[in-house]
Amino acid sequence: MKSIANLSPDLSSDYLSPEMSRRRFLGVSGMLVLGACLPVRGALAQAKAAAAFEPNLFLAIDGDGTVRVTAHRSEMGQGIRTALAQVVADELDADWSRVEVIQAEGDEKYGNQNTDGSVSILLNYDRLRATGASARLMLRQAAASRWDVDVESVSAVNHEVIHAATGRRLDYGELAADAAQLPVPEDAPRKNEAEHRYIGKPVVHVDAGDIARGQGVFGADYRLPNMATAVVVRCPWLGGGVKAIANQPKGEPGLISIETLPPAPSAGPVFAPLGGVAVVAEDTWTAIRIARGLQIEWTDSPNRSFDSEALCRSLREAVMQPGTPVPGSGKGDVDAAFAEGGTEVSAVYETAFLAHAPMEPPVAVADVSESGCVVHAPLQDPQSARGLIAGYLGMDPGSVAVTPTLLGGAFGRKSKPDFALEAVELSKRLKRPVRVQWLREDDIRHDFYHAAAAQHHRAVLDDDGKPKAWLQRSAFPSITTVFAAQASAPAPFELEQGFSNLPYAVENQRMESAGLRPGVRIGWLRSVCNVFHGFSANVFADEMAAAVGRDPIEHRLAMIPASGKLQQPGMPAPEGHELDFGRLREVIKRVRKLAEWDRPRPEGVGLGFAVHQSFRSYVATVLEASMANGRPRVSNAYVALDCGTYVNPDTCVAQMEGAVAFGLSLALYGDIGMKDGAVVQSNFHDYPILRIAEAPTTQVELVPAQGRLPAGVGEPGVPPVAPALVNALHAATGTRHRSLPIRA
Amino acid sequence: MVYELNVNGNGQSVDVSPDTPLLWVLRDHIGLTGTKYGCGGGYCGACTVHVDGSAVRSCQLPVADLEGKSISTIESLEARHPELVGTWVADNVAQCGYCQAGQLMSAAALLDANPAPTDQDIDAAMTGNICRCGTYARIRAAIHDAASQRNAGGASE
Ligand code: FES
Ligand code: FES
């Protein structure tokens, strides 16, 4: 069972010691890479002939000079396959047009593969630079010995080793076999920033061409010979099982079988399938048509009475009562400061349950045989999925091969492999390959939902509008509720997401939290608890500024210490990743300039500002908004991002653009409700996603890398969006929206 | 039932029930998986193809209605709209990419009807295509880029 500690990337051992993981991987030579890795395109194709030169798991160079970089993280649109290859190819000084990316299976030998928490570059930057640099030195050594010259007299540039004195040159491919005979050097010299040719440069994603031609292979596109397709009808409420099927279909052309799957056990294994009735057919439409016609009677479960409105009411009530103090968080005397009086600001903020709704609904292909199990699916963590599948089948993990396809969006949904386990179970029963295809309705109704939440903020201000005392309370059903039958309280890793680590100087401060058990599965969604914590803290700060008539950005800068780093309660951040007040102030100042914050906007158009540090990155966002035909309209978005060292600036920009759209979707529409245990919404007509006419123009400014540690890019853009919108609408209209989605 | 279809200029004969949506005929019976399933309800546009030159939602079209019509999919788009595919790549439009076949097919139909669309024209023509990754601004830019490339080189085509 996956332990809670593994949930947060901040707690992973790889994160705590990137140096250690680097050493673990360098110098692993002669490892047979290719048996384990297949190219994503036509992934079933035969493994290629062994490479001439494989200095480690992540790099192989063929005799024809083809450089193959193994991507061990999953691609879901964040450009990671490209970025990992950029890093290796840069230090190798490879010709980009001769670089190929191979997708790795899930295997412990790669280290952390959990593509989650915006840590792929952070965890791998150093070790992949070392991989490229070692190989490059070895190629130089091979050429020097072939020519019988000093290694210092040869250079490796753009896929060739060159001896300048004599003009001799050899292609990397011609040297690969010789280089393979050399020991892997411990400390090969790396380039300095000025020498980088791919790192820090915009590079088009390696899958862009396939995607634009309809050739990218997503989970839904993977095919095996003799594959059947299953559509599963699941109980509307969590924990219910099949009592009876009133209309057992028989003799339908294309129908293979109707399989009853038991409901998920209430305690472990994690991510167990929900159970239900699987319609297995020769083709997808037959499965869908028959599944839609089934009349199933379900057994009861305690979750059948679950009602999201009642839960939200309880959350609202919970934040009006004293909660559990966040360990180590208290400061000064909040009650005394409140008793002293002054301008007081107090508000309750509420946010709804959300579904991930990746564009590709969950889907998985499994082929279980006596000798083993093969799975191809859009999985964020093929390694933990492999472990879970092996456990489920009682097989040795060595007999289970799990390869990620391209992920058609994920946002956290596809780190939970319940859908792959369904395919495994059905393939085992039917003794043939089975693809399980979730319908959009299944996706919306049977997700691991982003938690609904409530926060209460109360502060008393000095004449400048700075809080003399600040009481914060947060209540939400914790992610830990899916892992432990008794859990309900928010975990420290959830509170450290924009609640217990607010960057404001306050003398008297109290933080409390409360949790409730929900009747649905809770899961992490892009930016996790930063979504609601970043929302309430940023709107409340705006309310403080408004209460004393100050400019929101001036007021915010006044609340943030001029320099230094945050001493946060709970687990201190590793060195180099503490919240740095100077960096936070820098993104605020940059976005103020980018948005031309002081330029007057027309009547009815307002600017709203928010800033949030998460996943070790700093993002400040300004939105320009107005009301049009009774609905909020966002015309422009401005984003300043400091993510430390970055690999592909165009990807960083794209992730901020995407984060604005994701944030606006949840701010304007994101609302999942449950009644009688069942999710009310079902598809994009009642769970809308932002459409093109509503998408603003987004300008992004990237803070230069300055040699800082790499930080997250995929998630940190989301949290400031919703509060910036609420603050902009307040500036535009004077109306303050305190709950999401905005019901204007 | 056996149906004779014309897909990307090729004759295809498929044996399926008459209510089978074109989407699943393409994906499961003809092996063209570039056209995607996103919602099955006509809401998202991931399944967009051209039927007799118009952009339509293939999840909503039963195969029985399609005999004698000319169907084209993402797999044949580049031959007709090389600029569009080219700018889509050069502008690095796609994130996850799952919606992009549908986006491209809607964009191509727009350019066929309107060689120099404004932002408003684009928003109107593309409103049926959801992108959960939020690539909308790049979609607009790539359509403009493709339109100007096409118009610059159009005379010779
Ligand atoms: S799959 Fe056809 S519109 Fe969504
Ligand atoms: S690129 Fe992912 S849904 Fe559009």
PDB file of C-alpha atoms in Angstrom, chain A residues 438-587:
ATOM      1  CA  TRP A 438     -14.317   5.217 -19.741  1.00  0.00           C
ATOM      2  CA  LEU A 439     -17.070   7.371 -21.175  1.00  0.00           C
ATOM      3  CA  ARG A 440     -17.118  11.065 -20.357  1.00  0.00           C
ATOM      4  CA  GLU A 441     -20.065  10.401 -18.081  1.00  0.00           C
ATOM      5  CA  ASP A 442     -17.999   7.826 -16.186  1.00  0.00           C
ATOM      6  CA  ASP A 443     -15.145  10.296 -15.888  1.00  0.00           C
ATOM      7  CA  ILE A 444     -17.297  13.098 -14.461  1.00  0.00           C
ATOM      8  CA  ARG A 445     -19.283  10.798 -12.137  1.00  0.00           C
ATOM      9  CA  HIS A 446     -16.547   8.527 -10.817  1.00  0.00           C
ATOM     10  CA  ASP A 447     -13.532  10.767 -10.366  1.00  0.00           C
ATOM     11  CA  PHE A 448     -11.231  11.293  -7.418  1.00  0.00           C
ATOM     12  CA  TYR A 449     -12.599  14.789  -6.777  1.00  0.00           C
ATOM     13  CA  HIS A 450     -10.722  17.895  -5.858  1.00  0.00           C
ATOM     14  CA  ALA A 451     -12.088  18.691  -2.401  1.00  0.00           C
ATOM     15  CA  ALA A 452     -14.703  21.313  -1.714  1.00  0.00           C
ATOM     16  CA  ALA A 453     -13.365  23.705   0.910  1.00  0.00           C
ATOM     17  CA  ALA A 454     -14.139  26.663   3.129  1.00  0.00           C
ATOM     18  CA  GLN A 455     -11.834  29.201   4.715  1.00  0.00           C
ATOM     19  CA  HIS A 456     -12.486  31.877   7.265  1.00  0.00           C
ATOM     20  CA  HIS A 457     -10.115  34.808   7.480  1.00  0.00           C
ATOM     21  CA  ARG A 458     -10.379  37.534  10.083  1.00  0.00           C
ATOM     22  CA  ALA A 459      -7.917  40.345  10.646  1.00  0.00           C
ATOM     23  CA  VAL A 460      -7.627  43.618  12.482  1.00  0.00           C
ATOM     24  CA  LEU A 461      -5.615  46.226  10.615  1.00  0.00           C
ATOM     25  CA  ASP A 462      -3.332  49.087  11.495  1.00  0.00           C
ATOM     26  CA  ASP A 463      -3.753  52.474   9.797  1.00  0.00           C
ATOM     27  CA  ASP A 464      -1.758  51.285   6.781  1.00  0.00           C
ATOM     28  CA  GLY A 465      -4.021  48.299   6.344  1.00  0.00           C
ATOM     29  CA  LYS A 466      -1.426  45.839   7.534  1.00  0.00           C
ATOM     30  CA  PRO A 467      -2.832  43.095   9.753  1.00  0.00           C
ATOM     31  CA  LYS A 468      -1.990  43.423  13.445  1.00  0.00           C
ATOM     32  CA  ALA A 469      -3.669  40.089  14.001  1.00  0.00           C
ATOM     33  CA  TRP A 470      -4.839  37.416  11.577  1.00  0.00           C
ATOM     34  CA  LEU A 471      -6.971  34.374  12.260  1.00  0.00           C
ATOM     35  CA  GLN A 472      -7.096  31.770   9.475  1.00  0.00           C
ATOM     36  CA  ARG A 473      -9.226  28.656   9.373  1.00  0.00           C
ATOM     37  CA  SER A 474      -9.454  26.061   6.650  1.00  0.00           C
ATOM     38  CA  ALA A 475     -11.816  23.101   6.392  1.00  0.00           C
ATOM     39  CA  PHE A 476     -11.958  20.482   3.671  1.00  0.00           C
ATOM     40  CA  PRO A 477     -12.116  16.707   3.241  1.00  0.00           C
ATOM     41  CA  SER A 478      -8.516  15.571   3.126  1.00  0.00           C
ATOM     42  CA  ILE A 479      -6.905  13.530   0.373  1.00  0.00           C
ATOM     43  CA  THR A 480      -5.892  11.151   3.154  1.00  0.00           C
ATOM     44  CA  THR A 481      -9.531  10.028   3.354  1.00  0.00           C
ATOM     45  CA  VAL A 482      -8.958   7.771   0.331  1.00  0.00           C
ATOM     46  CA  PHE A 483      -6.046   6.051   2.032  1.00  0.00           C
ATOM     47  CA  ALA A 484      -7.289   5.514   5.545  1.00  0.00           C
ATOM     48  CA  ALA A 485     -10.795   4.573   6.633  1.00  0.00           C
ATOM     49  CA  GLN A 486     -10.646   6.764   9.729  1.00  0.00           C
ATOM     50  CA  ALA A 487      -8.794   9.789   8.363  1.00  0.00           C
ATOM     51  CA  SER A 488     -10.510  13.136   8.117  1.00  0.00           C
ATOM     52  CA  ALA A 489      -8.173  15.885   9.317  1.00  0.00           C
ATOM     53  CA  PRO A 490      -6.207  17.868   6.738  1.00  0.00           C
ATOM     54  CA  ALA A 491      -2.609  16.659   6.610  1.00  0.00           C
ATOM     55  CA  PRO A 492       0.389  18.963   7.052  1.00  0.00           C
ATOM     56  CA  PHE A 493       1.310  18.561   3.378  1.00  0.00           C
ATOM     57  CA  GLU A 494      -2.117  19.911   2.463  1.00  0.00           C
ATOM     58  CA  LEU A 495      -1.932  22.852   4.856  1.00  0.00           C
ATOM     59  CA  GLU A 496       1.536  23.751   3.606  1.00  0.00           C
ATOM     60  CA  GLN A 497      -0.086  24.502   0.279  1.00  0.00           C
ATOM     61  CA  GLY A 498      -0.782  28.185   0.720  1.00  0.00           C
ATOM     62  CA  PHE A 499      -2.277  28.126   4.195  1.00  0.00           C
ATOM     63  CA  SER A 500       0.329  27.611   6.904  1.00  0.00           C
ATOM     64  CA  ASN A 501       3.048  29.192   4.733  1.00  0.00           C
ATOM     65  CA  LEU A 502       1.604  32.574   3.884  1.00  0.00           C
ATOM     66  CA  PRO A 503       4.434  35.047   3.251  1.00  0.00           C
ATOM     67  CA  TYR A 504       3.051  37.981   5.231  1.00  0.00           C
ATOM     68  CA  ALA A 505       4.586  39.564   8.301  1.00  0.00           C
ATOM     69  CA  VAL A 506       1.995  39.389  11.070  1.00  0.00           C
ATOM     70  CA  GLU A 507       2.710  39.725  14.778  1.00  0.00           C
ATOM     71  CA  ASN A 508      -0.337  37.877  16.027  1.00  0.00           C
ATOM     72  CA  GLN A 509      -1.435  34.917  14.012  1.00  0.00           C
ATOM     73  CA  ARG A 510      -3.472  31.764  14.547  1.00  0.00           C
ATOM     74  CA  MET A 511      -4.092  28.986  12.038  1.00  0.00           C
ATOM     75  CA  GLU A 512      -6.634  26.243  12.535  1.00  0.00           C
ATOM     76  CA  SER A 513      -8.018  23.488  10.418  1.00  0.00           C
ATOM     77  CA  ALA A 514     -10.862  20.995  10.353  1.00  0.00           C
ATOM     78  CA  GLY A 515     -11.711  18.010   8.198  1.00  0.00           C
ATOM     79  CA  LEU A 516     -14.775  16.012   7.331  1.00  0.00           C
ATOM     80  CA  ARG A 517     -15.199  12.614   5.712  1.00  0.00           C
ATOM     81  CA  PRO A 518     -16.868  12.824   2.326  1.00  0.00           C
ATOM     82  CA  GLY A 519     -18.903  10.151   0.555  1.00  0.00           C
ATOM     83  CA  VAL A 520     -16.747  10.309  -2.579  1.00  0.00           C
ATOM     84  CA  ARG A 521     -13.117   9.670  -3.441  1.00  0.00           C
ATOM     85  CA  ILE A 522     -10.898  12.724  -2.985  1.00  0.00           C
ATOM     86  CA  GLY A 523      -7.787  13.159  -5.080  1.00  0.00           C
ATOM     87  CA  TRP A 524      -5.194  15.708  -5.967  1.00  0.00           C
ATOM     88  CA  LEU A 525      -5.916  17.965  -8.935  1.00  0.00           C
ATOM     89  CA  ARG A 526      -3.466  20.365 -10.579  1.00  0.00           C
ATOM     90  CA  SER A 527      -2.135  22.626  -7.790  1.00  0.00           C
ATOM     91  CA  VAL A 528      -4.103  20.669  -5.144  1.00  0.00           C
ATOM     92  CA  CYS A 529      -4.913  22.661  -1.974  1.00  0.00           C
ATOM     93  CA  ASN A 530      -3.102  25.702  -3.340  1.00  0.00           C
ATOM     94  CA  VAL A 531      -6.218  26.237  -5.456  1.00  0.00           C
ATOM     95  CA  PHE A 532      -8.522  27.075  -2.562  1.00  0.00           C
ATOM     96  CA  HIS A 533      -5.898  28.390  -0.154  1.00  0.00           C
ATOM     97  CA  GLY A 534      -4.412  30.676  -2.782  1.00  0.00           C
ATOM     98  CA  PHE A 535      -7.912  31.838  -3.622  1.00  0.00           C
ATOM     99  CA  SER A 536      -9.020  32.815  -0.144  1.00  0.00           C
ATOM    100  CA  ALA A 537      -5.735  34.366   0.974  1.00  0.00           C
ATOM    101  CA  ASN A 538      -5.446  36.500  -2.145  1.00  0.00           C
ATOM    102  CA  VAL A 539      -9.035  37.698  -2.073  1.00  0.00           C
ATOM    103  CA  PHE A 540      -8.775  38.426   1.645  1.00  0.00           C
ATOM    104  CA  ALA A 541      -5.594  40.452   1.093  1.00  0.00           C
ATOM    105  CA  ASP A 542      -7.452  42.437  -1.551  1.00  0.00           C
ATOM    106  CA  GLU A 543     -10.272  42.994   0.919  1.00  0.00           C
ATOM    107  CA  MET A 544      -7.795  44.293   3.502  1.00  0.00           C
ATOM    108  CA  ALA A 545      -6.384  46.770   0.989  1.00  0.00           C
ATOM    109  CA  ALA A 546      -9.894  47.853   0.011  1.00  0.00           C
ATOM    110  CA  ALA A 547     -10.879  48.338   3.650  1.00  0.00           C
ATOM    111  CA  VAL A 548      -8.272  51.071   4.051  1.00  0.00           C
ATOM    112  CA  GLY A 549      -8.432  52.338   0.466  1.00  0.00           C
ATOM    113  CA  ARG A 550      -4.918  51.277  -0.521  1.00  0.00           C
ATOM    114  CA  ASP A 551      -3.643  50.116  -3.888  1.00  0.00           C
ATOM    115  CA  PRO A 552      -3.717  46.290  -3.710  1.00  0.00           C
ATOM    116  CA  ILE A 553      -0.177  45.827  -5.025  1.00  0.00           C
ATOM    117  CA  GLU A 554       1.331  48.552  -2.813  1.00  0.00           C
ATOM    118  CA  HIS A 555      -0.506  47.077   0.123  1.00  0.00           C
ATOM    119  CA  ARG A 556       0.722  43.577  -0.662  1.00  0.00           C
ATOM    120  CA  LEU A 557       4.319  44.663  -1.001  1.00  0.00           C
ATOM    121  CA  ALA A 558       3.986  46.364   2.360  1.00  0.00           C
ATOM    122  CA  MET A 559       2.879  43.084   3.953  1.00  0.00           C
ATOM    123  CA  ILE A 560       5.768  41.033   2.575  1.00  0.00           C
ATOM    124  CA  PRO A 561       9.112  41.376   4.362  1.00  0.00           C
ATOM    125  CA  ALA A 562      11.716  43.239   2.304  1.00  0.00           C
ATOM    126  CA  SER A 563      14.124  40.314   2.270  1.00  0.00           C
ATOM    127  CA  GLY A 564      14.902  36.973   3.856  1.00  0.00           C
ATOM    128  CA  LYS A 565      13.144  33.654   3.808  1.00  0.00           C
ATOM    129  CA  LEU A 566      10.013  32.272   5.391  1.00  0.00           C
ATOM    130  CA  GLN A 567      10.420  30.244   8.552  1.00  0.00           C
ATOM    131  CA  GLN A 568       7.407  28.023   8.166  1.00  0.00           C
ATOM    132  CA  PRO A 569       5.902  25.744  10.748  1.00  0.00           C
ATOM    133  CA  GLY A 570       5.908  22.051  10.004  1.00  0.00           C
ATOM    134  CA  MET A 571       8.480  20.572   7.704  1.00  0.00           C
ATOM    135  CA  PRO A 572      11.073  23.139   6.682  1.00  0.00           C
ATOM    136  CA  ALA A 573      11.680  23.412   2.954  1.00  0.00           C
ATOM    137  CA  PRO A 574      14.987  21.978   1.714  1.00  0.00           C
ATOM    138  CA  GLU A 575      17.769  24.467   1.184  1.00  0.00           C
ATOM    139  CA  GLY A 576      17.343  26.573  -1.905  1.00  0.00           C
ATOM    140  CA  HIS A 577      13.594  26.018  -1.902  1.00  0.00           C
ATOM    141  CA  GLU A 578      12.506  28.148   1.037  1.00  0.00           C
ATOM    142  CA  LEU A 579       9.966  30.812   0.227  1.00  0.00           C
ATOM    143  CA  ASP A 580      12.190  33.782  -0.626  1.00  0.00           C
ATOM    144  CA  PHE A 581      10.537  37.143   0.012  1.00  0.00           C
ATOM    145  CA  GLY A 582      12.787  38.908  -2.481  1.00  0.00           C
ATOM    146  CA  ARG A 583      11.771  36.580  -5.302  1.00  0.00           C
ATOM    147  CA  LEU A 584       8.118  36.975  -4.378  1.00  0.00           C
ATOM    148  CA  ARG A 585       8.426  40.772  -4.483  1.00  0.00           C
ATOM    149  CA  GLU A 586      10.216  40.544  -7.804  1.00  0.00           C
ATOM    150  CA  VAL A 587       7.364  38.741  -9.610  1.00  0.00           C
TER     151      VAL A 587
END
